[in-house]
Coordinates of C-alpha atoms and ligand atoms in Angstrom, one line a residue:
M24 CA -9.1 -26.2 -14.9
N25 CA -11.6 -23.6 -15.8
A26 CA -13.1 -22.9 -12.4
T27 CA -14.3 -19.5 -11.2
L28 CA -12.6 -18.2 -8.1
T29 CA -15.1 -18.2 -5.3
S30 CA -16.0 -15.2 -3.1
Y31 CA -16.9 -15.3 0.6
L32 CA -20.2 -13.5 1.1
G33 CA -22.9 -13.8 3.7
G34 CA -21.0 -16.5 5.5
R35 CA -20.7 -18.8 2.4
W36 CA -18.2 -19.5 -0.4
V37 CA -20.0 -18.7 -3.7
A38 CA -18.9 -18.6 -7.3
G39 CA -20.0 -16.0 -9.8
T40 CA -21.4 -17.0 -13.1
G41 CA -20.6 -15.6 -16.6
E42 CA -17.4 -15.7 -18.5
G43 CA -15.3 -13.4 -16.2
A44 CA -11.6 -12.5 -16.5
D45 CA -9.0 -15.1 -17.3
V46 CA -6.1 -15.2 -14.9
A47 CA -2.8 -16.8 -15.9
D48 CA 0.3 -18.0 -14.0
A49 CA 2.8 -15.1 -14.3
V50 CA 5.7 -17.5 -14.8
T51 CA 4.4 -20.2 -17.1
G52 CA 1.5 -18.3 -18.8
E53 CA -0.8 -21.2 -18.0
H54 CA -4.5 -20.5 -17.3
L55 CA -5.2 -20.6 -13.6
H56 CA -8.9 -19.7 -13.2
M57 CA -11.6 -17.2 -14.1
V58 CA -12.6 -14.3 -11.9
S59 CA -16.3 -13.2 -12.0
S60 CA -18.7 -11.7 -9.6
E61 CA -21.7 -11.9 -11.9
G62 CA -24.8 -13.0 -10.1
L63 CA -23.4 -12.6 -6.6
D64 CA -25.6 -11.0 -4.0
L65 CA -23.6 -7.9 -3.2
S66 CA -26.5 -6.1 -1.7
G67 CA -27.0 -9.1 0.7
A68 CA -23.2 -8.8 1.5
V69 CA -23.6 -5.2 2.4
S70 CA -26.6 -5.9 4.7
Y71 CA -24.8 -8.9 6.2
A72 CA -21.7 -6.7 7.0
R73 CA -23.8 -4.0 8.6
Q74 CA -26.3 -6.1 10.5
V75 CA -24.3 -9.1 11.5
G76 CA -20.6 -8.1 11.3
G77 CA -21.0 -4.5 12.5
R78 CA -23.2 -5.4 15.5
G79 CA -20.9 -8.2 16.6
L80 CA -17.7 -6.2 16.3
S81 CA -18.9 -2.9 17.7
S82 CA -20.1 -4.6 20.9
L83 CA -16.6 -5.9 21.6
T84 CA -14.2 -3.8 23.7
F85 CA -11.0 -2.5 22.1
P86 CA -8.8 -5.1 23.9
Q87 CA -11.1 -7.9 22.6
R88 CA -10.9 -6.5 19.1
A89 CA -7.1 -6.3 19.4
A90 CA -7.1 -10.0 20.3
L91 CA -9.0 -10.7 17.1
V92 CA -6.4 -8.9 15.0
K93 CA -3.6 -10.9 16.7
A94 CA -5.5 -14.2 16.2
T95 CA -6.1 -13.3 12.5
A96 CA -2.4 -12.6 12.0
A97 CA -1.4 -15.8 13.8
A98 CA -3.7 -17.9 11.7
L99 CA -2.1 -16.6 8.5
M100 CA 1.4 -17.2 9.8
E101 CA 0.6 -20.8 10.6
R102 CA -0.2 -21.4 6.9
K103 CA 2.1 -18.8 5.3
Q104 CA 3.8 -21.5 3.1
E105 CA 0.5 -21.8 1.2
L106 CA 0.6 -18.0 0.5
Y107 CA 4.2 -18.1 -0.5
D108 CA 3.4 -20.9 -3.0
L109 CA 0.5 -19.0 -4.5
S110 CA 2.7 -15.8 -4.6
A111 CA 5.2 -17.7 -6.8
Q112 CA 2.5 -18.1 -9.4
A113 CA 2.1 -14.4 -9.5
G114 CA 5.9 -14.0 -10.2
A115 CA 7.0 -13.3 -6.6
T116 CA 10.3 -14.8 -5.3
R117 CA 10.3 -16.0 -1.7
S118 CA 11.7 -12.7 -0.5
D119 CA 9.1 -10.8 -2.5
A120 CA 6.4 -13.0 -0.9
K121 CA 7.8 -12.3 2.5
V122 CA 7.4 -8.6 2.0
D123 CA 3.7 -9.2 1.3
V124 CA 2.9 -12.0 3.7
D125 CA 5.3 -11.5 6.6
G126 CA 5.0 -7.7 6.1
G127 CA 1.2 -8.1 6.4
F128 CA 1.6 -10.2 9.5
G129 CA 4.0 -7.7 11.1
T130 CA 1.6 -4.8 10.4
A131 CA -1.3 -6.6 11.9
M132 CA 0.7 -7.5 15.0
V133 CA 1.8 -3.8 15.4
Y134 CA -1.9 -2.9 15.3
A135 CA -2.8 -5.6 17.8
G136 CA -0.2 -4.2 20.2
L137 CA -1.3 -0.6 19.6
G138 CA -4.9 -1.6 20.2
K139 CA -4.1 -3.5 23.3
R140 CA -1.9 -0.9 24.9
G141 CA -3.2 2.3 23.4
L142 CA -7.0 2.0 23.5
P143 CA -9.3 1.9 26.5
D144 CA -11.0 -1.1 28.0
G145 CA -14.4 -0.2 26.5
T146 CA -16.1 0.6 23.2
V147 CA -15.7 4.4 23.2
I148 CA -12.7 6.7 23.3
V149 CA -13.0 10.0 25.2
E150 CA -10.4 12.1 23.3
D151 CA -9.7 15.0 25.6
D152 CA -10.3 16.5 29.0
P153 CA -13.5 18.5 29.5
I154 CA -13.2 21.9 27.8
Q155 CA -14.8 24.8 29.7
L156 CA -17.2 26.8 27.5
G157 CA -18.7 29.2 29.9
K158 CA -17.4 31.6 32.6
E159 CA -18.6 29.7 35.6
G160 CA -17.7 26.2 34.5
L161 CA -21.4 25.1 34.2
F162 CA -21.1 24.2 30.6
L163 CA -18.4 21.9 29.2
G164 CA -17.6 20.1 26.0
Q165 CA -15.6 16.9 25.3
H166 CA -14.9 14.9 22.1
V167 CA -15.9 11.2 22.0
L168 CA -15.1 8.6 19.3
T169 CA -17.6 5.8 18.6
S170 CA -17.8 3.1 15.9
R171 CA -19.5 4.1 12.7
R172 CA -22.5 1.8 11.9
G173 CA -21.4 1.1 8.3
L174 CA -18.7 -1.0 6.6
A175 CA -15.2 -0.6 5.3
L176 CA -14.9 -1.4 1.6
Q177 CA -11.3 -2.0 0.7
I178 CA -10.3 -2.0 -3.0
N179 CA -6.7 -3.2 -3.4
A180 CA -4.0 -3.1 -6.0
F181 CA -2.6 -6.3 -7.4
N182 CA 0.9 -6.0 -6.0
F183 CA 0.3 -6.6 -2.3
P184 CA -2.7 -8.9 -2.0
V185 CA -1.9 -9.9 1.7
W186 CA -0.2 -6.8 3.2
G187 CA -2.7 -4.5 1.4
M188 CA -5.6 -6.3 2.9
L189 CA -4.2 -6.6 6.4
E190 CA -3.0 -3.0 6.7
K191 CA -6.6 -1.9 6.0
L192 CA -8.3 -4.8 7.9
A193 CA -6.5 -4.3 11.2
P194 CA -7.6 -0.7 11.8
A195 CA -11.2 -1.5 10.7
L196 CA -11.4 -4.4 13.1
L197 CA -10.0 -2.3 16.0
A198 CA -12.6 0.3 15.1
G199 CA -15.4 -2.3 15.3
V200 CA -16.2 -1.9 11.6
P201 CA -16.8 -4.9 9.3
T202 CA -14.9 -5.2 6.0
I203 CA -15.6 -6.2 2.5
V204 CA -12.4 -6.8 0.5
K205 CA -12.3 -6.3 -3.3
P206 CA -8.9 -7.6 -4.4
A207 CA -7.4 -6.8 -7.8
T208 CA -8.2 -9.4 -10.3
P209 CA -4.7 -10.5 -11.3
T210 CA -3.8 -11.6 -7.7
A211 CA -7.3 -12.1 -6.2
Y212 CA -6.5 -15.8 -5.7
I213 CA -3.8 -14.9 -3.1
A214 CA -6.1 -12.5 -1.2
Q215 CA -8.9 -15.0 -1.4
H216 CA -6.7 -17.8 0.0
A217 CA -5.7 -15.5 2.9
V218 CA -9.4 -14.9 3.6
R219 CA -10.0 -18.7 3.4
I220 CA -7.2 -19.3 6.1
I221 CA -8.9 -16.7 8.3
V222 CA -12.3 -18.2 7.8
D223 CA -11.0 -21.7 8.4
A224 CA -9.4 -20.6 11.7
E225 CA -12.8 -19.2 12.9
V226 CA -11.1 -16.3 14.6
L227 CA -13.4 -13.5 13.5
P228 CA -17.1 -13.0 14.3
E229 CA -19.6 -13.7 11.5
G230 CA -19.8 -10.9 9.0
A231 CA -16.6 -9.2 10.1
L232 CA -14.8 -10.1 6.8
Q233 CA -16.1 -10.8 3.3
I234 CA -14.4 -10.9 0.0
V235 CA -15.7 -10.3 -3.6
C236 CA -13.5 -11.6 -6.3
G237 CA -14.4 -9.7 -9.5
S238 CA -16.0 -6.4 -10.2
I239 CA -18.5 -4.7 -7.8
P240 CA -21.2 -3.2 -10.0
G241 CA -23.8 -1.3 -8.0
L242 CA -22.0 -1.7 -4.7
F243 CA -21.2 2.0 -4.5
D244 CA -24.9 2.8 -4.9
L245 CA -25.4 1.1 -1.5
L246 CA -22.8 3.1 0.4
G247 CA -23.5 6.1 2.5
G248 CA -22.2 8.3 5.3
Q249 CA -21.5 5.5 7.7
D250 CA -19.3 3.7 5.2
S251 CA -15.8 4.1 4.0
V252 CA -13.8 3.2 0.9
G253 CA -10.1 2.5 1.2
F254 CA -8.7 2.5 -2.3
T255 CA -5.3 1.5 -3.5
G256 CA -4.5 1.5 -7.2
S257 CA -4.0 3.8 -10.1
A258 CA -4.7 7.5 -10.1
E259 CA -7.2 7.0 -12.9
T260 CA -9.4 4.5 -11.0
A261 CA -9.1 6.7 -7.9
A262 CA -10.4 9.7 -9.8
K263 CA -13.4 7.7 -11.2
L264 CA -14.4 6.3 -7.8
R265 CA -13.9 9.6 -6.0
G266 CA -16.5 11.1 -8.3
D267 CA -19.2 8.6 -7.4
A268 CA -22.3 9.9 -5.7
A269 CA -21.5 7.6 -2.7
V270 CA -18.6 10.0 -2.0
T271 CA -19.7 13.3 -3.5
R272 CA -23.3 13.3 -2.4
R273 CA -23.7 10.8 0.5
S274 CA -20.2 11.5 2.0
A275 CA -18.9 7.9 2.3
R276 CA -15.3 8.5 3.5
F277 CA -12.9 7.9 0.6
N278 CA -9.2 7.4 1.1
A279 CA -6.9 6.9 -1.9
E280 CA -3.4 5.6 -2.2
A281 CA -2.5 6.0 -5.9
D282 CA 0.5 5.9 -8.1
S283 CA 3.6 7.9 -7.3
V284 CA 6.8 8.9 -9.1
N285 CA 9.0 8.6 -6.0
S286 CA 12.5 9.9 -5.8
S287 CA 15.8 9.4 -4.1
I288 CA 18.4 12.2 -3.8
L289 CA 22.1 11.7 -3.3
G290 CA 23.8 14.5 -1.4
P291 CA 26.8 16.4 -3.0
D292 CA 28.9 15.1 -0.1
A293 CA 28.3 11.5 -1.0
G294 CA 30.9 10.8 -3.6
V295 CA 32.2 7.4 -4.5
G296 CA 34.0 5.8 -1.5
T297 CA 31.6 7.2 1.1
P298 CA 29.1 4.9 2.9
E299 CA 26.2 7.1 1.6
F300 CA 27.2 6.5 -2.0
D301 CA 27.0 2.7 -1.5
L302 CA 23.7 3.1 0.4
F303 CA 22.2 5.1 -2.4
V304 CA 23.3 2.5 -5.0
S305 CA 22.1 -0.4 -2.9
A306 CA 18.7 1.2 -2.2
L307 CA 18.1 2.0 -5.9
V308 CA 18.9 -1.6 -7.0
T309 CA 16.7 -3.0 -4.2
E310 CA 13.8 -0.8 -5.2
M311 CA 14.2 -1.7 -8.9
T312 CA 14.2 -5.4 -8.3
V313 CA 12.1 -6.3 -5.2
K314 CA 8.7 -7.5 -6.6
A315 CA 10.2 -6.7 -10.0
G316 CA 9.7 -3.0 -9.2
Q317 CA 5.9 -3.4 -8.8
K318 CA 5.9 -1.3 -5.6
C319 CA 4.0 1.9 -5.2
T320 CA 7.0 3.2 -3.2
A321 CA 9.7 2.2 -5.6
I322 CA 12.2 4.8 -6.6
R323 CA 11.4 6.0 -10.1
R324 CA 13.5 9.1 -10.2
A325 CA 17.1 9.1 -8.8
F326 CA 18.7 12.6 -8.5
V327 CA 22.4 12.7 -8.5
P328 CA 24.8 15.7 -8.2
E329 CA 26.1 16.3 -11.7
P330 CA 29.8 15.5 -10.8
H331 CA 28.8 12.0 -9.4
L332 CA 26.5 11.0 -12.2
D333 CA 28.9 8.8 -14.2
E334 CA 30.2 7.0 -11.1
V335 CA 26.6 6.3 -9.9
T336 CA 25.6 5.1 -13.4
D337 CA 28.6 2.7 -13.4
A338 CA 28.0 1.4 -9.9
I339 CA 24.3 0.7 -10.5
T340 CA 24.9 -0.9 -13.9
A341 CA 27.5 -3.2 -12.3
R342 CA 25.0 -4.2 -9.6
L343 CA 22.2 -4.8 -12.1
A344 CA 24.4 -7.1 -14.1
D345 CA 24.3 -9.5 -11.1
V346 CA 20.5 -9.7 -11.1
V347 CA 19.3 -13.1 -12.1
V348 CA 15.8 -13.0 -13.6
G349 CA 13.7 -16.2 -13.6
A350 CA 11.1 -18.5 -12.1
P351 CA 10.7 -17.9 -8.3
G352 CA 12.6 -20.7 -6.6
A353 CA 14.8 -21.6 -9.5
E354 CA 18.6 -21.8 -8.8
G355 CA 20.1 -18.3 -8.3
V356 CA 17.1 -16.3 -9.2
T357 CA 17.0 -12.9 -7.5
M358 CA 14.1 -11.2 -9.5
G359 CA 10.9 -12.8 -10.5
A360 CA 8.2 -12.0 -13.1
L361 CA 5.8 -9.1 -13.4
V362 CA 2.2 -10.1 -12.5
G363 CA 1.2 -10.8 -16.1
L364 CA 1.7 -10.2 -19.8
A365 CA -0.7 -7.2 -19.8
Q366 CA 1.4 -5.6 -17.0
R367 CA 4.6 -6.3 -19.0
D368 CA 3.1 -4.6 -22.1
D369 CA 2.1 -1.6 -20.0
V370 CA 5.7 -1.2 -18.6
R371 CA 7.1 -1.6 -22.1
R372 CA 4.9 1.2 -23.3
K373 CA 5.8 3.4 -20.4
V374 CA 9.6 2.8 -21.0
T375 CA 9.1 3.8 -24.6
Q376 CA 7.5 7.1 -23.5
L377 CA 10.4 7.7 -21.1
G378 CA 12.9 6.6 -23.7
A379 CA 11.9 9.6 -25.9
H380 CA 13.7 11.8 -23.3
A381 CA 16.2 9.5 -21.6
A382 CA 18.9 7.1 -22.8
T383 CA 18.9 3.5 -21.7
V384 CA 22.1 2.7 -19.8
Y385 CA 21.1 -0.8 -18.7
G386 CA 18.7 -3.4 -19.9
D387 CA 16.1 -3.7 -22.6
T388 CA 12.4 -4.2 -22.3
H389 CA 12.2 -6.9 -24.9
T390 CA 15.3 -9.0 -24.2
V391 CA 16.0 -10.9 -21.0
D392 CA 17.9 -14.1 -20.0
V393 CA 15.5 -16.1 -17.9
V394 CA 16.4 -19.0 -15.6
G395 CA 13.9 -21.8 -15.1
A396 CA 11.1 -20.5 -17.4
D397 CA 10.3 -19.4 -20.9
A398 CA 11.0 -15.7 -21.3
E399 CA 8.1 -15.2 -23.7
R400 CA 5.4 -17.2 -22.0
G401 CA 6.1 -15.7 -18.6
A402 CA 5.9 -12.0 -17.8
F403 CA 9.6 -11.5 -17.5
M404 CA 11.5 -8.3 -18.0
S405 CA 15.1 -7.2 -17.5
P406 CA 15.7 -4.3 -15.0
V407 CA 15.9 -1.1 -17.1
L408 CA 18.0 1.9 -16.0
L409 CA 17.5 5.1 -17.9
R410 CA 19.5 8.4 -17.7
A411 CA 18.0 11.8 -18.6
D412 CA 20.8 14.4 -18.8
D413 CA 18.1 17.1 -18.9
P414 CA 16.1 16.8 -15.7
D415 CA 13.6 19.5 -16.8
V416 CA 11.9 17.1 -19.3
G417 CA 8.3 16.6 -18.1
A418 CA 7.8 12.9 -18.9
V419 CA 10.4 11.7 -16.4
H420 CA 8.4 13.3 -13.6
E421 CA 5.1 12.1 -14.9
V422 CA 5.3 8.6 -16.3
E423 CA 5.2 5.7 -13.8
A424 CA 6.6 2.6 -15.3
F425 CA 5.3 0.1 -12.7
G426 CA 8.1 -2.4 -13.1
P427 CA 11.9 -2.7 -12.7
V428 CA 12.6 0.7 -14.1
S429 CA 14.3 3.8 -12.8
T430 CA 15.7 7.0 -14.3
L431 CA 18.9 8.8 -13.2
M432 CA 19.1 12.6 -13.5
P433 CA 21.7 15.2 -12.6
Y434 CA 21.1 18.3 -10.4
T435 CA 23.3 21.2 -9.5
S436 CA 21.9 22.7 -6.2
A437 CA 19.8 21.8 -3.2
G438 CA 17.2 24.4 -4.4
Q439 CA 17.0 22.8 -7.8
V440 CA 16.6 19.3 -6.5
V441 CA 13.8 20.4 -4.2
Q442 CA 12.0 21.8 -7.2
L443 CA 12.6 18.7 -9.3
A444 CA 11.3 16.3 -6.5
A445 CA 8.1 18.5 -6.4
R446 CA 7.6 17.9 -10.2
G447 CA 6.3 14.4 -9.2
E448 CA 3.1 16.4 -8.1
G449 CA 3.0 14.6 -4.7
S450 CA 4.8 11.3 -3.8
L451 CA 4.5 8.6 -1.2
V452 CA 8.1 8.7 -0.3
G453 CA 11.4 10.4 -1.0
S454 CA 14.9 9.5 0.2
V455 CA 17.7 11.9 0.9
V456 CA 21.0 10.1 1.2
T457 CA 23.6 12.3 2.7
Y458 CA 25.9 12.8 5.8
D459 CA 25.7 16.6 5.5
D460 CA 23.4 18.2 8.1
D461 CA 22.8 21.4 6.2
F462 CA 21.9 19.7 3.0
A463 CA 19.7 17.2 4.8
R464 CA 17.8 20.0 6.6
E465 CA 17.3 22.1 3.5
V466 CA 16.1 19.3 1.3
V467 CA 13.9 17.5 3.9
L468 CA 12.1 20.7 4.8
G469 CA 11.9 21.7 1.2
I470 CA 10.3 18.4 -0.1
A471 CA 8.2 17.6 3.0
S472 CA 5.2 19.4 1.5
H473 CA 5.1 17.1 -1.4
H474 CA 5.7 13.8 0.4
G475 CA 3.9 11.5 2.8
R476 CA 7.2 10.1 4.1
V477 CA 10.9 11.3 3.9
L478 CA 13.7 8.9 4.7
V479 CA 17.1 10.4 5.5
L480 CA 19.6 7.6 5.0
D481 CA 23.2 7.7 6.2
R482 CA 25.9 5.6 7.8
D483 CA 24.4 6.1 11.3
S484 CA 20.8 5.0 10.7
A485 CA 21.6 2.4 8.0
P486 CA 22.1 -0.6 10.4
E487 CA 18.5 -0.2 11.6
S488 CA 16.8 1.5 8.6
T489 CA 13.7 -0.2 7.4
G490 CA 14.5 1.2 3.9
H491 CA 13.0 3.5 1.3
G492 CA 10.2 1.2 0.1
T493 CA 8.8 -0.1 3.3
P494 CA 5.8 1.7 4.8
M495 CA 5.7 1.3 8.6
P496 CA 2.4 0.8 10.4
Q497 CA 3.5 3.3 13.1
L498 CA 4.0 6.0 10.4
V499 CA 1.8 7.6 7.8
H500 CA 1.5 5.9 4.4
G501 CA 0.1 8.0 1.7
G502 CA 1.1 11.1 -0.1
P503 CA -0.5 14.4 -1.4
G504 CA -1.6 15.1 -4.9
R505 CA -0.9 12.5 -7.5
A506 CA -0.2 9.9 -4.7
G507 CA -3.9 10.1 -4.0
G508 CA -4.1 12.6 -1.2
G509 CA -4.9 9.9 1.4
Q510 CA -3.3 8.8 4.6
E511 CA -3.2 5.2 5.9
E512 CA -1.5 3.6 8.9
A513 CA 0.1 6.2 11.2
G514 CA -0.6 4.0 14.1
L515 CA -3.9 4.5 15.9
R516 CA -4.8 7.5 13.6
A517 CA -6.0 4.9 11.1
V518 CA -8.3 3.4 13.7
F519 CA -9.7 6.9 14.5
D520 CA -10.4 7.4 10.8
H521 CA -13.1 4.7 11.0
L522 CA -14.7 6.3 14.1
Q523 CA -17.0 9.2 14.4
R524 CA -15.7 12.1 16.4
T525 CA -18.6 13.8 18.2
A526 CA -18.4 16.8 20.5
V527 CA -20.7 16.3 23.5
Q528 CA -21.7 19.4 25.4
S529 CA -23.3 19.5 28.8
S530 CA -22.9 20.2 32.5
P531 CA -19.8 18.7 34.3
G532 CA -22.0 16.2 36.2
R533 CA -23.9 15.1 33.1
L534 CA -20.7 14.7 31.0
Q535 CA -19.1 12.7 33.7
Q536 CA -22.2 10.5 33.9
I537 CA -22.3 9.9 30.1
L538 CA -18.6 9.7 29.3
G539 CA -17.0 8.7 32.6
P540 CA -16.0 5.1 33.5
R541 CA -18.8 2.7 34.2
Ligands
NAP620 P1 -6.0 -0.3 -10.8 O1 -6.2 -0.8 -12.2 O2 -6.4 1.1 -10.6 O3 -6.9 -1.3 -9.9 C1 -6.9 -1.1 -8.5 C2 -8.1 -1.7 -7.9 O4 -9.3 -1.0 -8.4 C3 -8.3 -3.2 -8.4 O5 -8.8 -3.9 -7.3 C4 -9.4 -3.0 -9.5 O6 -10.1 -4.2 -9.7 C5 -10.2 -1.9 -8.9 N1 -11.1 -1.3 -9.8 C6 -10.8 -0.9 -11.1 N2 -11.9 -0.2 -11.6 C7 -12.9 -0.2 -10.7 C8 -14.2 0.2 -10.6 N3 -14.8 0.9 -11.6 N4 -14.9 0.0 -9.5 C9 -14.4 -0.6 -8.4 N5 -13.1 -1.1 -8.4 C10 -12.4 -0.9 -9.5 O7 -4.5 -0.5 -10.3 P2 -3.6 -1.8 -10.3 O8 -3.2 -2.0 -11.7 O9 -4.2 -2.9 -9.6 O10 -2.4 -1.3 -9.4 C11 -1.3 -0.7 -9.9 C12 -1.3 0.8 -9.5 O11 -1.5 0.9 -8.1 C13 0.0 1.5 -9.8 O12 -0.2 2.7 -10.4 C14 0.6 1.7 -8.4 O13 1.4 2.9 -8.2 C15 -0.6 1.8 -7.5 N6 -0.4 1.4 -6.2 C16 -0.4 2.3 -5.2 C17 -0.2 2.0 -3.9 C18 -0.2 3.0 -2.7 O14 -0.1 2.5 -1.6 N7 -0.2 4.2 -3.0 C19 0.1 0.6 -3.6 C20 0.1 -0.3 -4.6 C21 -0.1 0.1 -5.9 P3 -9.8 -5.1 -11.0 O15 -8.4 -5.6 -10.8 O16 -10.8 -6.2 -10.8 O17 -10.0 -4.3 -12.2

């Protein structure tokens, strides 16, 4: 098969011409399809989104839009097996695929609920009570939120083709703004299939959702102040796109979720034998192995009190020895493949950079026993645990090996570990694993400035904890600095980000007439 993956634009499935990029099965290395957008009418797609999609969506009330979000999620759930099967070709085990597919469903359902219960039965949101601006109360002001008349362009990373699409789509739908999805090439076929399921189910109005598989040359030239770009991917691509005139001159809203060298901190109280020690070890192994470590939230740096470092090293090494790498679905396999050989090469390079400053205590980037597949043809890699006895070395805080790789480092005081966590220059998430109130307070308040989310994990919260690596739609996802400086999710805040906030000033009677209930 040498077919080109189709895109859904202007209400039709269309294939690009030209050679395009070759996408292979992550497990077998076999060619799957080409990805090319050459010759596709992207300008037509932009007009279609604004004129057909935007008009249709913005005329619906918030509860009607919430019903669309729910129906979209339900349509995907009905055919989730198809998405699991495709995810396996990208190296994802069933539990990895669930993080993406069921995680996306759960996120959309939370948004459907928030939209239904938390937004008014209309098309505008009056944010506050009237604010008196003059002495006699003749002149008031009030903030109102209305749908922007543009589109939401979402550009996604390869690792969460379904969740990444839905966590951006749901708030845009609620805001009454149409979406164009540009998935990452290596897993575009999974995102494309999710769109196909939604289109087949006929749950969304015409023009509300389109997808371009392949590059998007010239599309930024068409964006302006009513449009937004939600980007997820590397810091390098984020920097390039952020500098486009669409953003710098025409003020298209730009939100970036970029890479992040996240950390987990074990408290000094949490020696071997405590529940927190076990929680720390478990969380690190989970974050290294789920999706073969290809998670923006994965723990890259693990800070351990110096006296506990040997015991932590031994405990994690023992747990990693139980990891079975291989083809998703093959007997006993607990960790799948990386998304492709290029990604594996990139991780190998990054581990070499880290290895100049850290010793390898488990695994090897070039040797791995694989069950049910050929270790060289598929993009397989062993988990790799590194240990840097000098935590001051720059590389361990800078290099993100986007695979099953983490580095252990010692620290000696709460003040020092706060400084070390900040060396990541801004992260999506940090964990503090401790049962000590004072340590938790000092570290959480110390590192909050550099993190979008901080998880305090202990024996009390563990039974219900959603874990280090799982962004929750009710809470902010995004971090400062290197993590992109953006914020997604955080409940209805993500919906408000697509709306225009306008201060309306007038007399009390006139304000009531314009903004009051009809
Ligand atoms: P990437 O290479 O930066 O690509 C991200 C997206 O940008 C892809 O869809 C890519 O499309 C697109 N892109 C690249 N150049 C573009 C351009 N000039 N114009 C428009 N779009 C362009 O990142 P990746 O390799 O897919 O993802 C891995 C990285 O993402 C990691 O560093 C990870 O930390 C980060 N990540 C962050 C989060 C988060 O929430 N913060 C989540 C997941 C991943 P093509 O694939 O077609 O080139």
